[in-house]
Structures are given as C-alpha cells and as structure tokens.
Coordinates of C-alpha atoms in Angstrom, one line a residue:
Chain A
M8 CA 13.4 33.5 -3.3
D9 CA 10.1 35.2 -2.1
V10 CA 8.1 32.9 0.0
K11 CA 4.5 34.0 0.8
K12 CA 3.7 34.6 4.4
E13 CA 1.0 31.9 4.5
L14 CA 3.3 29.3 3.0
L15 CA 6.0 30.3 5.5
E16 CA 3.7 29.7 8.3
K17 CA 2.7 26.3 7.1
I18 CA 6.5 25.5 6.6
D19 CA 7.3 26.6 10.2
E20 CA 4.4 24.6 11.6
A21 CA 5.4 21.5 9.6
I22 CA 8.9 21.6 11.1
T23 CA 7.5 21.4 14.6
H24 CA 6.2 17.9 13.8
Y25 CA 9.7 16.6 13.9
P26 CA 11.3 17.7 17.3
E27 CA 14.1 15.2 16.9
S28 CA 15.3 16.1 13.5
K29 CA 14.5 19.0 11.1
R30 CA 15.7 16.9 8.2
S31 CA 12.4 14.8 8.5
A32 CA 10.6 17.9 7.3
T33 CA 12.1 17.7 3.8
L34 CA 9.3 15.7 2.3
P35 CA 6.5 17.9 3.8
L36 CA 8.3 21.1 2.6
L37 CA 8.7 19.7 -0.9
H38 CA 5.0 18.9 -0.9
L39 CA 4.1 22.4 0.3
F40 CA 6.2 24.0 -2.5
Q41 CA 4.9 21.6 -5.1
E42 CA 1.3 22.5 -4.2
E43 CA 2.2 26.1 -4.5
H44 CA 4.3 26.1 -7.7
G45 CA 3.3 22.8 -9.4
Y46 CA 6.8 21.5 -9.5
I47 CA 10.2 21.8 -7.7
N48 CA 13.0 23.9 -9.2
D49 CA 16.6 24.4 -8.2
E50 CA 15.8 27.6 -6.3
T51 CA 13.3 25.7 -4.1
V52 CA 15.8 22.9 -3.5
E53 CA 18.4 25.4 -2.3
W54 CA 15.8 27.3 -0.2
I55 CA 14.7 24.1 1.6
A56 CA 18.3 23.0 2.2
D57 CA 19.1 26.3 3.7
K58 CA 16.0 26.3 5.9
L59 CA 16.7 22.8 7.3
G60 CA 20.4 23.1 7.5
L61 CA 21.1 20.6 4.8
E62 CA 23.2 20.4 1.6
P63 CA 21.1 21.0 -1.6
I64 CA 21.9 17.4 -2.7
N65 CA 20.1 16.0 0.4
V66 CA 17.0 17.6 -1.0
L67 CA 17.6 17.1 -4.7
E68 CA 18.1 13.3 -4.2
L69 CA 14.6 13.1 -2.9
V70 CA 13.1 15.1 -5.8
T71 CA 14.8 12.7 -8.3
F72 CA 13.9 9.5 -6.3
Y73 CA 10.2 9.9 -5.5
P74 CA 7.8 9.7 -8.4
G75 CA 5.5 12.1 -6.6
F76 CA 7.8 15.1 -7.3
R77 CA 8.1 16.9 -10.6
Q78 CA 11.0 19.0 -11.9
S79 CA 9.1 20.6 -14.6
A80 CA 5.7 22.2 -14.9
P81 CA 2.7 20.0 -15.4
G82 CA -0.6 21.1 -16.9
K83 CA -3.1 23.1 -15.0
F84 CA -4.7 19.8 -14.3
H85 CA -2.5 16.9 -13.8
I86 CA -4.0 13.4 -14.5
R87 CA -2.6 10.2 -13.1
V88 CA -4.0 7.0 -14.5
C89 CA -3.4 3.7 -12.6
R90 CA -1.4 1.3 -14.7
T91 CA -1.1 -1.6 -12.3
L92 CA -2.6 -5.1 -12.7
S93 CA -6.3 -4.8 -11.6
C94 CA -6.7 -1.5 -13.3
A95 CA -4.9 -2.7 -16.4
M96 CA -7.3 -5.7 -16.6
A97 CA -10.2 -3.3 -16.3
G98 CA -8.9 -1.2 -19.3
S99 CA -6.4 1.5 -18.0
E100 CA -4.4 1.4 -21.3
E101 CA -7.6 2.2 -23.2
L102 CA -8.5 4.9 -20.8
M103 CA -5.1 6.5 -21.2
E104 CA -5.5 6.5 -25.0
A105 CA -8.9 8.0 -24.8
L106 CA -7.9 10.7 -22.3
C107 CA -4.8 11.6 -24.5
E108 CA -7.0 11.8 -27.6
K109 CA -9.7 14.0 -26.0
A110 CA -7.1 16.3 -24.2
G111 CA -4.8 16.5 -27.3
I112 CA -1.8 15.1 -25.5
D113 CA 1.0 13.2 -27.4
R114 CA 2.7 10.7 -25.2
S115 CA 5.3 9.5 -27.7
G116 CA 8.2 11.3 -25.9
V117 CA 7.4 9.7 -22.6
S118 CA 10.3 7.7 -21.0
H119 CA 11.3 6.4 -17.5
H120 CA 13.0 9.7 -16.7
H121 CA 10.3 11.9 -18.3
P122 CA 7.0 10.1 -17.5
I123 CA 4.8 13.2 -17.9
A124 CA 3.3 14.4 -21.2
V125 CA 1.8 17.9 -21.3
G126 CA -0.8 19.0 -23.8
K127 CA 0.1 21.9 -26.2
D128 CA -2.2 24.4 -24.5
G129 CA -0.9 23.4 -21.1
K130 CA -4.3 22.7 -19.7
F131 CA -3.9 19.0 -19.0
S132 CA -0.8 16.8 -18.4
I133 CA -0.9 13.1 -17.9
E134 CA 1.1 10.1 -16.7
F135 CA 0.7 6.5 -15.6
A136 CA 0.9 5.9 -11.9
E137 CA 1.6 2.6 -10.1
C138 CA -1.2 1.1 -8.0
L139 CA -3.5 3.8 -6.6
A140 CA -5.0 1.3 -4.1
S141 CA -8.6 1.0 -5.4
C142 CA -8.2 -2.2 -7.3
G143 CA -11.9 -3.2 -7.0
T144 CA -13.2 -0.1 -8.9
G145 CA -10.7 0.1 -11.8
P146 CA -9.8 1.8 -13.9
V147 CA -9.1 4.7 -11.6
C148 CA -7.4 8.0 -11.9
L149 CA -6.5 11.1 -10.0
V150 CA -7.0 14.6 -11.5
N151 CA -4.9 16.8 -9.3
D152 CA -6.3 15.7 -5.9
D153 CA -9.7 14.5 -7.1
F154 CA -10.1 10.7 -7.3
Y155 CA -12.2 9.0 -9.9
E156 CA -13.3 5.3 -10.1
E157 CA -14.6 3.0 -12.9
I158 CA -13.7 5.6 -15.6
T159 CA -14.4 3.8 -18.9
P160 CA -12.8 5.2 -22.1
M161 CA -16.3 6.3 -23.1
N162 CA -16.4 8.6 -20.0
A163 CA -13.0 10.2 -20.7
G164 CA -14.5 13.3 -22.4
K165 CA -17.1 13.8 -19.7
L166 CA -14.3 13.6 -17.0
L167 CA -12.2 16.2 -18.8
K168 CA -15.2 18.6 -19.1
K169 CA -15.3 18.9 -15.3
Y170 CA -12.1 20.9 -15.5
N171 CA -11.9 24.4 -17.1
Chain B
M22 CA -25.1 -5.7 13.7
A23 CA -28.8 -5.9 13.1
D24 CA -29.3 -2.3 14.1
I25 CA -26.8 -0.9 11.6
K26 CA -28.1 0.3 8.2
Y27 CA -25.8 0.4 5.3
R28 CA -26.1 2.6 2.2
K29 CA -28.1 1.2 -0.7
G30 CA -26.2 -1.6 -2.4
K31 CA -23.5 -1.7 0.3
T32 CA -25.0 -4.1 2.7
P33 CA -22.3 -6.6 3.9
H34 CA -22.6 -10.1 2.6
K35 CA -24.1 -12.5 5.2
R36 CA -20.8 -14.4 5.4
E37 CA -19.0 -11.2 6.6
Y38 CA -18.2 -10.4 10.2
R39 CA -17.8 -6.6 10.4
L40 CA -15.5 -5.4 13.1
I41 CA -13.1 -3.0 11.5
F42 CA -15.4 -2.2 8.6
R43 CA -18.5 -1.9 10.9
N44 CA -18.9 1.7 10.0
I45 CA -17.8 1.6 6.3
D46 CA -20.7 2.5 4.0
R47 CA -22.9 3.0 7.0
E48 CA -26.1 5.0 6.5
G49 CA -25.8 8.4 8.1
W50 CA -22.0 7.9 9.0
D51 CA -19.4 10.6 8.5
P52 CA -15.7 10.8 9.6
S53 CA -16.4 13.4 12.3
L54 CA -15.5 13.0 15.9
A55 CA -19.1 13.8 17.0
T56 CA -20.4 10.8 14.9
Y57 CA -17.8 8.5 16.2
E58 CA -18.4 9.4 19.8
A59 CA -22.1 9.2 19.5
D60 CA -21.5 5.5 18.6
G61 CA -19.5 4.9 21.7
G62 CA -16.1 6.0 20.2
Y63 CA -13.1 6.7 22.4
Q64 CA -14.7 4.8 25.4
M65 CA -12.1 2.1 25.0
A66 CA -9.3 4.5 24.9
K67 CA -10.5 6.1 28.2
K68 CA -10.7 2.7 29.8
G69 CA -7.4 1.6 28.3
L70 CA -5.5 4.4 29.8
A71 CA -6.5 3.2 33.3
M72 CA -4.9 -0.1 32.5
Q73 CA -1.2 -0.9 32.9
P74 CA 0.6 -0.7 29.5
G75 CA 1.7 -4.3 29.9
E76 CA -1.8 -5.5 30.4
I77 CA -2.8 -4.1 26.9
T78 CA 0.2 -5.8 25.4
D79 CA -0.8 -9.1 27.1
E80 CA -4.3 -8.8 25.7
V81 CA -2.9 -8.2 22.2
K82 CA -0.6 -11.3 22.6
A83 CA -3.5 -13.3 23.8
S84 CA -5.7 -12.3 20.9
G85 CA -3.2 -14.0 18.5
L86 CA -3.4 -10.9 16.2
R87 CA -1.1 -11.3 13.2
G88 CA -0.1 -8.2 11.3
R89 CA -2.4 -7.3 8.4
G90 CA 0.2 -5.6 6.2
G91 CA 1.8 -8.5 4.6
A92 CA 4.1 -10.6 6.8
G93 CA 1.5 -11.8 9.3
F94 CA 3.9 -11.4 12.2
P95 CA 2.1 -11.5 15.7
T96 CA 1.6 -7.8 16.7
G97 CA 1.8 -8.3 20.4
V98 CA 5.1 -10.2 20.1
K99 CA 6.5 -7.4 17.9
W100 CA 5.7 -4.9 20.7
T101 CA 7.7 -6.9 23.2
F102 CA 10.9 -6.6 21.1
I103 CA 11.5 -3.1 22.5
P104 CA 14.6 -3.5 24.7
P105 CA 13.5 -3.8 28.4
H106 CA 15.8 -1.2 29.8
N107 CA 15.3 1.2 27.1
T108 CA 15.9 4.9 28.0
K109 CA 15.4 6.4 24.5
P110 CA 12.1 7.8 23.3
V111 CA 9.8 5.2 21.6
Y112 CA 8.0 5.9 18.5
L113 CA 4.8 4.3 17.0
I114 CA 4.4 4.5 13.2
C115 CA 1.2 3.6 11.5
N116 CA 2.0 2.2 8.1
C117 CA -0.6 3.7 5.8
D118 CA 1.4 3.4 2.6
E119 CA -1.1 0.8 1.3
S120 CA 0.5 0.1 -2.0
E121 CA 0.7 -3.7 -2.6
P122 CA -1.2 -4.1 -5.9
G123 CA -4.6 -5.7 -5.2
T124 CA -4.9 -4.2 -1.7
F125 CA -7.5 -1.5 -1.0
K126 CA -8.7 -1.7 2.6
D127 CA -6.8 1.0 4.5
R128 CA -8.2 3.5 2.0
Y129 CA -11.7 3.1 3.4
I130 CA -10.7 3.1 7.1
V131 CA -8.8 6.4 6.6
H132 CA -11.5 8.1 4.4
Q133 CA -14.6 6.9 6.4
D134 CA -13.6 6.0 9.9
P135 CA -10.3 7.9 10.8
H136 CA -11.2 8.1 14.5
Q137 CA -11.2 4.3 14.8
L138 CA -7.5 4.4 13.7
I139 CA -6.6 7.3 16.1
E140 CA -8.2 5.4 19.0
G141 CA -6.3 2.2 18.1
M142 CA -3.1 4.4 17.9
I143 CA -3.7 5.9 21.3
L144 CA -4.1 2.4 22.9
S145 CA -1.1 1.1 21.0
S146 CA 1.1 4.1 21.8
Y147 CA 0.2 3.8 25.5
A148 CA 1.0 0.1 25.4
V149 CA 4.5 0.6 23.9
G150 CA 5.2 3.9 25.7
A151 CA 5.3 6.2 22.7
H152 CA 4.5 9.9 23.1
V153 CA 5.0 10.8 19.4
A154 CA 3.4 8.7 16.7
Y155 CA 3.3 9.2 12.9
I156 CA 0.9 8.2 10.3
Y157 CA 2.9 7.5 7.2
I158 CA 0.2 7.9 4.4
R159 CA 0.9 7.4 0.8
E160 CA 0.9 10.6 -1.3
E161 CA -1.8 9.3 -3.6
F162 CA -4.4 9.7 -0.7
P163 CA -4.4 13.5 -0.6
E164 CA -7.9 13.6 0.6
G165 CA -7.2 10.9 3.2
A166 CA -4.3 12.9 4.6
R167 CA -6.6 15.9 5.0
I168 CA -9.3 13.8 6.7
L169 CA -6.8 12.5 9.1
E170 CA -5.4 15.9 9.9
T171 CA -8.9 17.2 10.6
A172 CA -9.6 14.1 12.8
I173 CA -6.4 14.7 14.7
A174 CA -7.3 18.4 15.2
E175 CA -10.8 17.4 16.5
A176 CA -9.2 14.9 18.9
R177 CA -6.7 17.5 20.1
E178 CA -9.4 20.1 20.6
K179 CA -11.1 17.7 23.1
S180 CA -7.8 16.7 24.8
Y181 CA -8.0 13.2 23.4
L182 CA -4.5 14.0 22.0
G183 CA -1.8 16.3 23.4
K184 CA -0.8 16.7 27.0
G185 CA -2.5 14.6 29.7
I186 CA -5.0 12.9 27.5
F187 CA -8.4 12.0 29.0
G188 CA -7.2 13.6 32.2
S189 CA -4.4 11.0 32.6
D190 CA -0.7 11.8 32.8
F191 CA -0.1 10.3 29.4
D192 CA 1.0 12.6 26.6
L193 CA 0.6 11.8 22.9
E194 CA 1.0 13.7 19.6
I195 CA 0.1 12.1 16.3
Y196 CA 1.3 13.6 13.1
V197 CA 0.5 12.9 9.5
H198 CA 3.5 12.4 7.2
R199 CA 2.8 12.1 3.5
G200 CA 4.9 9.8 1.3
A201 CA 5.7 10.7 -2.3
G202 CA 4.7 7.7 -4.5
A203 CA 7.3 5.1 -3.7
Y204 CA 6.2 1.5 -3.1
I205 CA 9.3 0.7 -1.1
C206 CA 8.1 3.0 1.7
G207 CA 5.7 0.3 2.6
E208 CA 8.8 -1.7 3.8
E209 CA 9.2 -0.7 7.4
T210 CA 12.9 0.3 7.4
G211 CA 12.4 2.1 4.1
L212 CA 9.6 3.9 5.6
I213 CA 11.7 4.9 8.6
E214 CA 14.4 6.2 6.3
S215 CA 11.8 8.1 4.4
L216 CA 10.4 9.6 7.6
E217 CA 14.0 10.7 8.5
G218 CA 14.0 12.8 5.3
K219 CA 16.2 10.4 3.3
R220 CA 15.8 8.2 0.2
P221 CA 13.9 5.2 1.4
Y222 CA 16.6 2.7 1.1
P223 CA 15.8 -0.2 3.5
R224 CA 18.1 -1.1 6.3
I225 CA 19.7 -4.4 6.9
K226 CA 18.3 -6.6 9.7
P227 CA 20.1 -7.4 11.9
P228 CA 21.1 -5.0 13.4
Y229 CA 18.3 -2.6 12.4
F230 CA 15.3 -4.2 13.8
P231 CA 13.0 -1.2 14.2
A232 CA 11.8 -2.2 17.7
A233 CA 15.5 -1.7 18.8
L234 CA 17.0 0.7 16.2
G235 CA 14.2 2.4 14.4
L236 CA 13.3 6.0 13.8
Y237 CA 16.4 8.2 14.9
M238 CA 17.9 4.9 16.1
S239 CA 15.3 4.7 18.8
P240 CA 12.9 1.8 19.4
T241 CA 10.0 2.1 16.9
I242 CA 7.0 0.0 16.4
V243 CA 5.6 0.0 12.8
N244 CA 2.1 -1.5 12.4
N245 CA -0.4 -1.6 9.6
V246 CA -3.6 0.6 9.7
E247 CA -5.9 -2.5 10.0
S248 CA -3.7 -4.0 12.7
L249 CA -3.8 -0.9 14.8
C250 CA -7.6 -0.7 14.5
H251 CA -7.9 -4.4 15.7
V252 CA -6.2 -3.4 19.0
K253 CA -9.3 -1.4 20.0
H254 CA -11.6 -4.3 19.3
I255 CA -9.3 -6.8 21.1
L256 CA -9.4 -4.7 24.3
E257 CA -13.2 -4.3 24.0
M258 CA -13.8 -8.0 23.5
G259 CA -10.8 -9.3 25.6
G260 CA -7.9 -11.0 23.9
E261 CA -9.2 -14.5 24.6
A262 CA -12.7 -13.8 23.2
Y263 CA -11.1 -12.2 20.2
A264 CA -9.0 -15.3 19.7
R265 CA -12.2 -17.4 19.4
L266 CA -12.9 -15.5 16.1
G267 CA -11.3 -17.1 13.1
T268 CA -9.4 -20.3 13.5
P269 CA -6.5 -21.4 15.8
R270 CA -3.3 -19.5 15.0
N271 CA -5.2 -17.5 12.5
T272 CA -7.5 -15.5 14.8
G273 CA -9.8 -12.6 14.4
T274 CA -11.2 -11.0 11.3
R275 CA -9.5 -9.6 8.3
I276 CA -10.5 -7.6 5.2
L277 CA -10.1 -9.4 1.9
C278 CA -10.0 -7.2 -1.2
V279 CA -11.1 -8.9 -4.4
S280 CA -10.4 -7.5 -7.8
G281 CA -9.9 -8.7 -11.4
D282 CA -12.1 -11.0 -13.5
I283 CA -15.0 -11.3 -11.0
K284 CA -18.7 -10.3 -11.1
K285 CA -18.7 -8.4 -7.8
P286 CA -15.3 -7.1 -6.8
G287 CA -14.9 -5.4 -3.4
Y288 CA -13.9 -5.6 0.2
F289 CA -15.2 -8.2 2.6
E290 CA -14.4 -8.6 6.2
V291 CA -14.5 -12.2 7.3
E292 CA -13.3 -14.4 10.1
V293 CA -9.8 -15.5 9.2
G294 CA -9.9 -19.1 7.7
K295 CA -13.7 -19.4 8.0
V296 CA -14.2 -18.8 4.2
T297 CA -12.5 -20.8 1.5
L298 CA -11.2 -19.3 -1.7
G299 CA -14.0 -21.0 -3.6
E300 CA -16.7 -19.5 -1.3
L301 CA -15.1 -16.1 -1.6
I302 CA -15.2 -16.3 -5.4
Y303 CA -18.6 -18.0 -6.0
D304 CA -20.7 -17.1 -2.9
I305 CA -19.5 -13.8 -1.9
C306 CA -18.3 -12.3 -5.2
G307 CA -21.0 -13.8 -7.4
G308 CA -18.6 -16.0 -9.4
L309 CA -16.7 -15.4 -12.7
K310 CA -18.1 -13.3 -15.6
E311 CA -20.6 -15.1 -17.9
G312 CA -19.1 -18.1 -19.8
R313 CA -15.6 -17.7 -18.2
K314 CA -13.7 -20.3 -16.2
L315 CA -11.2 -19.7 -13.4
K316 CA -7.6 -19.8 -14.6
A317 CA -5.5 -18.3 -11.8
V318 CA -5.6 -16.5 -8.5
I319 CA -3.1 -14.2 -6.8
P320 CA -4.2 -14.7 -3.2
G321 CA -2.3 -12.0 -1.1
G322 CA -1.2 -9.0 -3.2
S323 CA 0.9 -9.1 -6.3
S324 CA 4.0 -10.4 -4.6
A325 CA 2.2 -13.6 -3.5
K326 CA 2.9 -16.6 -5.7
V327 CA 0.1 -17.3 -8.2
L328 CA -2.2 -20.4 -7.8
R329 CA -3.3 -22.3 -10.9
A330 CA -7.0 -23.2 -10.9
D331 CA -6.3 -27.0 -11.3
E332 CA -3.6 -27.3 -8.6
R333 CA -3.9 -29.8 -5.8
F334 CA -2.2 -29.5 -2.4
I335 CA -1.6 -31.9 0.5
I336 CA -2.1 -30.0 3.8
N337 CA -2.3 -31.1 7.4
Q338 CA -5.8 -31.0 8.9
G339 CA -5.5 -31.9 12.6
D340 CA -3.3 -35.0 12.5
E341 CA -4.4 -36.0 9.1
K342 CA -3.0 -35.2 5.7
V343 CA -5.7 -34.2 3.2
E344 CA -5.6 -33.3 -0.4
I345 CA -7.4 -30.2 -1.4
G346 CA -7.9 -28.1 -4.6
V347 CA -7.5 -24.3 -5.0
E348 CA -11.1 -23.6 -4.3
D349 CA -11.0 -25.5 -0.9
I350 CA -8.2 -23.3 0.5
P351 CA -9.4 -21.6 3.7
M352 CA -8.3 -17.9 3.5
D353 CA -5.9 -17.9 6.4
F354 CA -2.2 -17.3 6.9
D355 CA -1.0 -20.9 7.4
T356 CA -2.9 -22.8 4.8
L357 CA -1.9 -20.4 2.1
M358 CA 1.7 -20.7 3.1
A359 CA 1.4 -24.6 3.1
C360 CA 0.1 -24.2 -0.5
G361 CA 3.3 -22.4 -1.4
S362 CA 1.8 -18.9 -1.5
M363 CA 0.8 -16.3 1.2
A364 CA -2.1 -14.4 2.6
G365 CA 0.0 -11.3 2.4
S366 CA -2.0 -8.1 2.5
G367 CA -5.4 -9.7 1.7
G368 CA -5.4 -8.5 -1.9
V369 CA -7.0 -11.3 -4.0
I370 CA -6.7 -10.9 -7.8
I371 CA -8.8 -13.3 -10.0
M372 CA -7.9 -14.2 -13.5
D373 CA -10.2 -16.0 -15.9
D374 CA -9.4 -18.1 -19.0
S375 CA -9.4 -15.0 -21.2
R376 CA -6.2 -13.7 -19.7
S377 CA -2.8 -14.2 -21.2
M378 CA -0.4 -15.1 -18.4
S379 CA 2.5 -13.5 -20.2
W380 CA 0.6 -10.2 -20.3
V381 CA -0.3 -10.5 -16.6
L382 CA 3.3 -11.3 -15.6
N383 CA 4.6 -8.4 -17.8
N384 CA 2.4 -6.0 -16.0
I385 CA 3.6 -7.2 -12.7
N386 CA 7.3 -7.0 -13.9
H387 CA 6.8 -3.4 -14.9
F388 CA 5.5 -2.6 -11.4
Y389 CA 8.5 -4.1 -9.7
A390 CA 11.1 -2.6 -12.1
H391 CA 9.6 0.8 -11.6
E392 CA 9.4 0.4 -7.8
S393 CA 12.9 -1.1 -7.0
C394 CA 14.7 1.4 -4.9
G395 CA 18.0 0.6 -6.6
Q396 CA 20.0 -0.1 -3.5
C397 CA 20.9 -3.7 -4.2
T398 CA 22.4 -4.6 -7.5
P399 CA 20.5 -8.0 -8.0
C400 CA 17.1 -6.3 -7.7
R401 CA 17.9 -3.0 -9.4
E402 CA 19.3 -4.7 -12.5
G403 CA 17.3 -7.9 -12.3
T404 CA 13.8 -6.4 -12.1
L405 CA 14.6 -4.4 -15.3
W406 CA 15.9 -7.5 -17.1
M407 CA 12.8 -9.4 -16.1
Q408 CA 10.6 -6.6 -17.4
K409 CA 12.6 -6.5 -20.7
I410 CA 12.2 -10.3 -21.2
T411 CA 8.5 -10.3 -20.6
D412 CA 8.3 -7.2 -22.9
R413 CA 9.7 -9.4 -25.6
I414 CA 7.5 -12.3 -24.8
T415 CA 4.4 -10.1 -25.1
N416 CA 5.5 -8.3 -28.3
G417 CA 6.5 -11.6 -30.0
S418 CA 10.2 -11.1 -30.2
A419 CA 11.3 -13.6 -27.6
S420 CA 12.9 -17.0 -28.2
P421 CA 11.9 -20.1 -26.1
E422 CA 15.2 -19.9 -24.2
D423 CA 14.1 -16.5 -22.8
V424 CA 11.8 -18.2 -20.4
E425 CA 14.7 -20.0 -18.8
T426 CA 16.8 -16.9 -18.8
L427 CA 13.9 -15.1 -17.1
K428 CA 13.8 -17.8 -14.4
S429 CA 17.6 -17.6 -13.8
V430 CA 17.3 -13.8 -13.3
A431 CA 14.5 -14.3 -10.7
D432 CA 16.5 -17.1 -8.9
N433 CA 19.4 -14.7 -8.7
I434 CA 17.4 -11.9 -7.0
E435 CA 15.6 -14.0 -4.4
G436 CA 17.5 -14.1 -1.0
K437 CA 20.2 -11.7 -2.3
T438 CA 18.9 -8.4 -1.3
I439 CA 18.7 -6.3 1.9
C440 CA 14.9 -6.3 2.0
A441 CA 12.0 -8.6 1.0
F442 CA 11.4 -6.6 -2.2
G443 CA 13.7 -9.0 -3.9
E444 CA 11.4 -11.9 -3.0
A445 CA 8.3 -9.8 -3.8
A446 CA 9.7 -9.2 -7.3
S447 CA 11.0 -12.7 -8.0
W448 CA 8.1 -14.8 -6.6
P449 CA 5.7 -13.8 -9.3
V450 CA 8.2 -14.7 -12.0
Q451 CA 9.2 -18.0 -10.4
S452 CA 5.6 -19.1 -9.9
F453 CA 4.2 -18.0 -13.2
I454 CA 7.0 -20.0 -14.9
A455 CA 6.5 -23.0 -12.7
K456 CA 2.7 -23.1 -13.2
F457 CA 2.3 -21.6 -16.7
H458 CA 5.6 -22.6 -18.3
D459 CA 4.1 -24.0 -21.5
E460 CA 1.9 -20.9 -22.1
L461 CA 4.9 -18.6 -21.7
V462 CA 7.0 -20.7 -24.0
A463 CA 4.1 -20.8 -26.5
D464 CA 4.2 -17.0 -26.6
T465 CA 7.8 -17.1 -27.7
D466 CA 9.0 -18.1 -31.3
E467 CA 11.7 -20.4 -32.5
A468 CA 12.3 -17.9 -35.2
N469 CA 13.8 -15.5 -32.7
A470 CA 16.3 -18.0 -31.5
D471 CA 19.2 -16.2 -33.1
S472 CA 18.4 -13.1 -31.3
V473 CA 18.5 -14.7 -27.9
V474 CA 19.6 -12.2 -25.3
T475 CA 21.4 -13.3 -22.1
P476 CA 21.8 -11.0 -19.1
E477 CA 25.4 -10.6 -20.0
G478 CA 24.5 -9.7 -23.5
M479 CA 21.9 -7.2 -22.3
L480 CA 24.5 -5.6 -20.1
A481 CA 27.0 -5.3 -23.1
T482 CA 24.4 -3.7 -25.3
A483 CA 22.7 -1.7 -22.5
D484 CA 21.8 1.9 -23.4
L485 CA 24.4 3.7 -21.2
K486 CA 23.3 7.2 -22.1

C-alpha cells in the first residue's frame, strides 16, 4: 500500500506520543487513515498492524467496535445527527427526515451494523449519532468536522447548500 | 467579576459564581496563550512548581473538591491512592470524553479556554508526580482536539511544557488522544484500555484501581476536565477559602447544564448546594414553556434516577428531619443522593407535561443498548431487551405484563456487571417504572396479552443471523 510522505510523517510523529507502548497508537493511526481515505479497508488494517507489530485482528476489532470508524465509503460530506434525549426532545427525528428528503437519501436499509445511508450521487451520507454533548442547543449535527446547533427541519436545506 | 464584559446575550445570571467559566463567552476572549497570559494565566503554575507536590495535594484535600465527572469522589483523596513506595512511572489522564447525555460543560472549556485546562493539568501532574499526561477527548470534538493541540504547542514553545518547565527541574509532556465515539470510554478503566489501543472493556476493581494498576499497569490518576480546572483555582484561593464556597461536604462551584423543556436552556456555574432545583428552573432558566407544567427532572445526566414533580422527600437538615419537595432540593451531591438520585455530571434534563414517559424512557434505552460494550452478559443482553420492550410500549404492541418484565430485566443487570454502566442503564428503567408505572401500563394494551414476550421467549426467537 502506498502511503503518502506527509501521512507517514504524521504517523511516525503520533507513535512518539506513546513511549511505553506502540499499540496505543492504533486509534490515532486509524483516525489518520480515515481522514485520508474516508473509511478503513482491509489493506489499511494490515498496514497498521504491520507498522505497530500487531496482528491484524488487534486493529480490526477496534474498527468494528468503535462507532467512529467506517468500513465503507461515506458521502463526500458525512452528516451525524444527534439522536439522544435532549436533541430528540428538540426534534432530531424531524431534522433527520428533512435532511434525508433534501439530500435524496433513503434510510430504509439502515440497521445496527449498517448505520450509514449514502445518497445516490454520493455527495451526502447520514447517520444518527449518540449524544454530541451540546444538549442545550439541540437539535445538533456534525457535517464532516463542522458543528451546527439549533438546526430546525426548516433550515435543513440551507445547511446542505453550504456544501458543494 | 465586575470588570469582565461578556458577549451580547451571554452575561452570566446574577445567581452564578463564575470560576471555571469566568472566560466563557467573554468579550474579546480567544483560546490563545497570549490572551490567557495577559489575564494572569500560568502564574499559578509557576508558583505551584515552587511548592512541594504534597502541599498541592493537601490543598486539594482541604478544598473538599469532589470529582465533577459523575461519581463525586474527593479528588485529593483519589490522588493519595498512588502506592507510597511506587517506582513505576505515574500517568495523569484528563477525561474529556464528555458523553453523559445532558452534559455539555467540558465542550466550552476545551473550545474557549484550553490553557486553563493545561494549567490545571501541569499543577495536578506535578502533585501526583506524572511526567506524561494524556487528554482523552471524544472523537465528536474534532475542533476541540485541534484547539488543544495548538494550545499544547504554544505552551511547549514557551517551555511551559516539555523539559524543565518554567525553569524548574520538572518535565511534563501532554498529548491529545482522540476516542472514537464510544460512551464506555468515559468509564476510567475502559478509557485506559482504549488508550492502550484495545477495545474499551472496563477492568474489574479490585484489583485494577487505576491509582495502583492503571495505564500500562502503572499508577494512573484519571480526572474530569472540570475537576482539573478547579485545581488551579483551589491553589489560587487556598484550599480552606475554596471550601467556604458552596456548602459543607459539597464545596466549591460546579457547572450545571440544563436542557429539555425549558425556556432558557444553557450552562450555569453556581456554588454547590446554594441553588435549589426550583430556583434553577424558574429563576435562572426562566421557567417552563408557556402553559406547561413540570412533570419530571433527570438531575445528573441520563443515568441519574428520574424525579417526579410531585414527589416529597424527608432529608436531614442539621439535626432535624425536614420534608421537602422536588423544587426545594439544593443542587448538591448529598441531598440529591438522599432523594434517591444523584448529582452525577451536572446534566439536568427537564420534562414538562407534554412528554410521554414511555417515549423518554425508550430514547434512553436506545442509548444504553447502543453503548453497552458487550463484555458482561447481563448488560449486553439486558440493555437490548429493555430497548425492545420500550419499543413495543411506544409502538402499541406491548401487553401490561411487559412493564413487569422490563423491571425484572433491569433488576437483573444492576450490581451484576464489571463496571457501573450496568447501574447507569438500569436506574432510568427502575425509576421510570417506580414513578410513572401507571402511565407506562396505560401505554400498553390488554389486547396484546397473548403476544406477551418473556426474556426467555425473546432469546428463543432471537434473530441469530
């Protein structure tokens, strides 16, 4: 697998944060690769395992455990809508429906193991997230790394228009 | 505080006492080191490093500070659990996994005042003898992680971190470690496993008390973001003076986060126990929405047991026993515990009379079913059963017996798991059933009695794909 020089530098720097155990760098490395490729594939799992002197399963078991890692490509812009109590009370279900409608995303195939739905054109993908820790300004969502508060269903279209 | 101007519409309420949140929403404030230093930042760290580490711990003990993450355990006492003749490296971990539903305080510290946290961590690391410290930040704060990394780089540049900080012989490196979206990483031993690069399965205590056997089996102190920030203010004021804030055994200030059915939700830093729940709701947060009445309150994050608006409690006030209502409860650790709930992480969720308690409980059950790490069978299976039962109650396919089944599942999780997640998941269910039993039963239907599903039945018909 070809790993770009800049990414490799970041990886080697991240490993220095854990002088006691390289294994601790697994999560940071997974984040770096996911930022680069959008998701984690088998090749990446094997590369990280090799780099850190682990078995591939040691890496894969993290990918499958943590909701923050994806095993298939999301849209160009990935939306996470908070589903938990205060946001739900403020209307996050309705926000999810409005976002899906405006972005042309069908969530009917979503399940516990496949929480992400991707639009046909691949521009947007969406999933529910558990508490994003901004309960006083619900409903809230993340679009890639951008955080939005008090997004009403009526503003769903406006939010999506920011992304092209 | 008179000389501090806050941004328009963000002026603290007059009942607030801003210590940790002094700079939050402050006019002209930014997260840079220059701004922090111009305001007197890092002076305490410089002074602190001239003290003996044990003196710092003594001040923190004298302050009576109790952990602000959820359990309310005395911070200074926690520090003294490091074995006295320890020869291994000591680690300090800042728990910035802020993920208890209803809680949103650490977010503002990290995004707006990161150097306050770093200063608190320098002092705490020095006190416990740590030369490497980690900030475990939840993945859902990507910008927060970048802000912290920038702040650490700024501090390093000025030799406030690194080798021989502030010209002393004390070395300290702080690293940011991002989580990946799992609530269980807020549990300190789960967090440690995660930081070791493993699945965050909590460890059993004893023997794995982090202060003795923590990160890499070395002594490790895990403290919440807010708790670490308090350390700086305790040393500035002196432990005894700090202890005069708040109420006896419930000292200092804490940040209450209010959300749900309320006119003005938000964050409010108050002296612990000096504000009652009623004052918080009606004076500080402007009361309920027009025409609505209070129905229930979750006072300390979603795992805290729910309080019903018309409940009465007998509590000790001095030597006397007095009867109080929900709105009279002072927002401290001990009274909330005496009322059968907990102050937890300070996340207060308000529900008015328009809310269906079945719907609320179902939402909470979905959270815990999603977040159970799966290590202990009662929790892994039970949280999902509880979710399935409240799914049925909310979609009209439950029978009245389901409410009893729900309770029995919760009763069989509590106390039967390695970590406190089992309690966190079962307390909402047990308390909603105890206090809103009739409403939950009313949402079921006798007509569904034939389709009653027991846990055993559910297992037999489980989708084993």
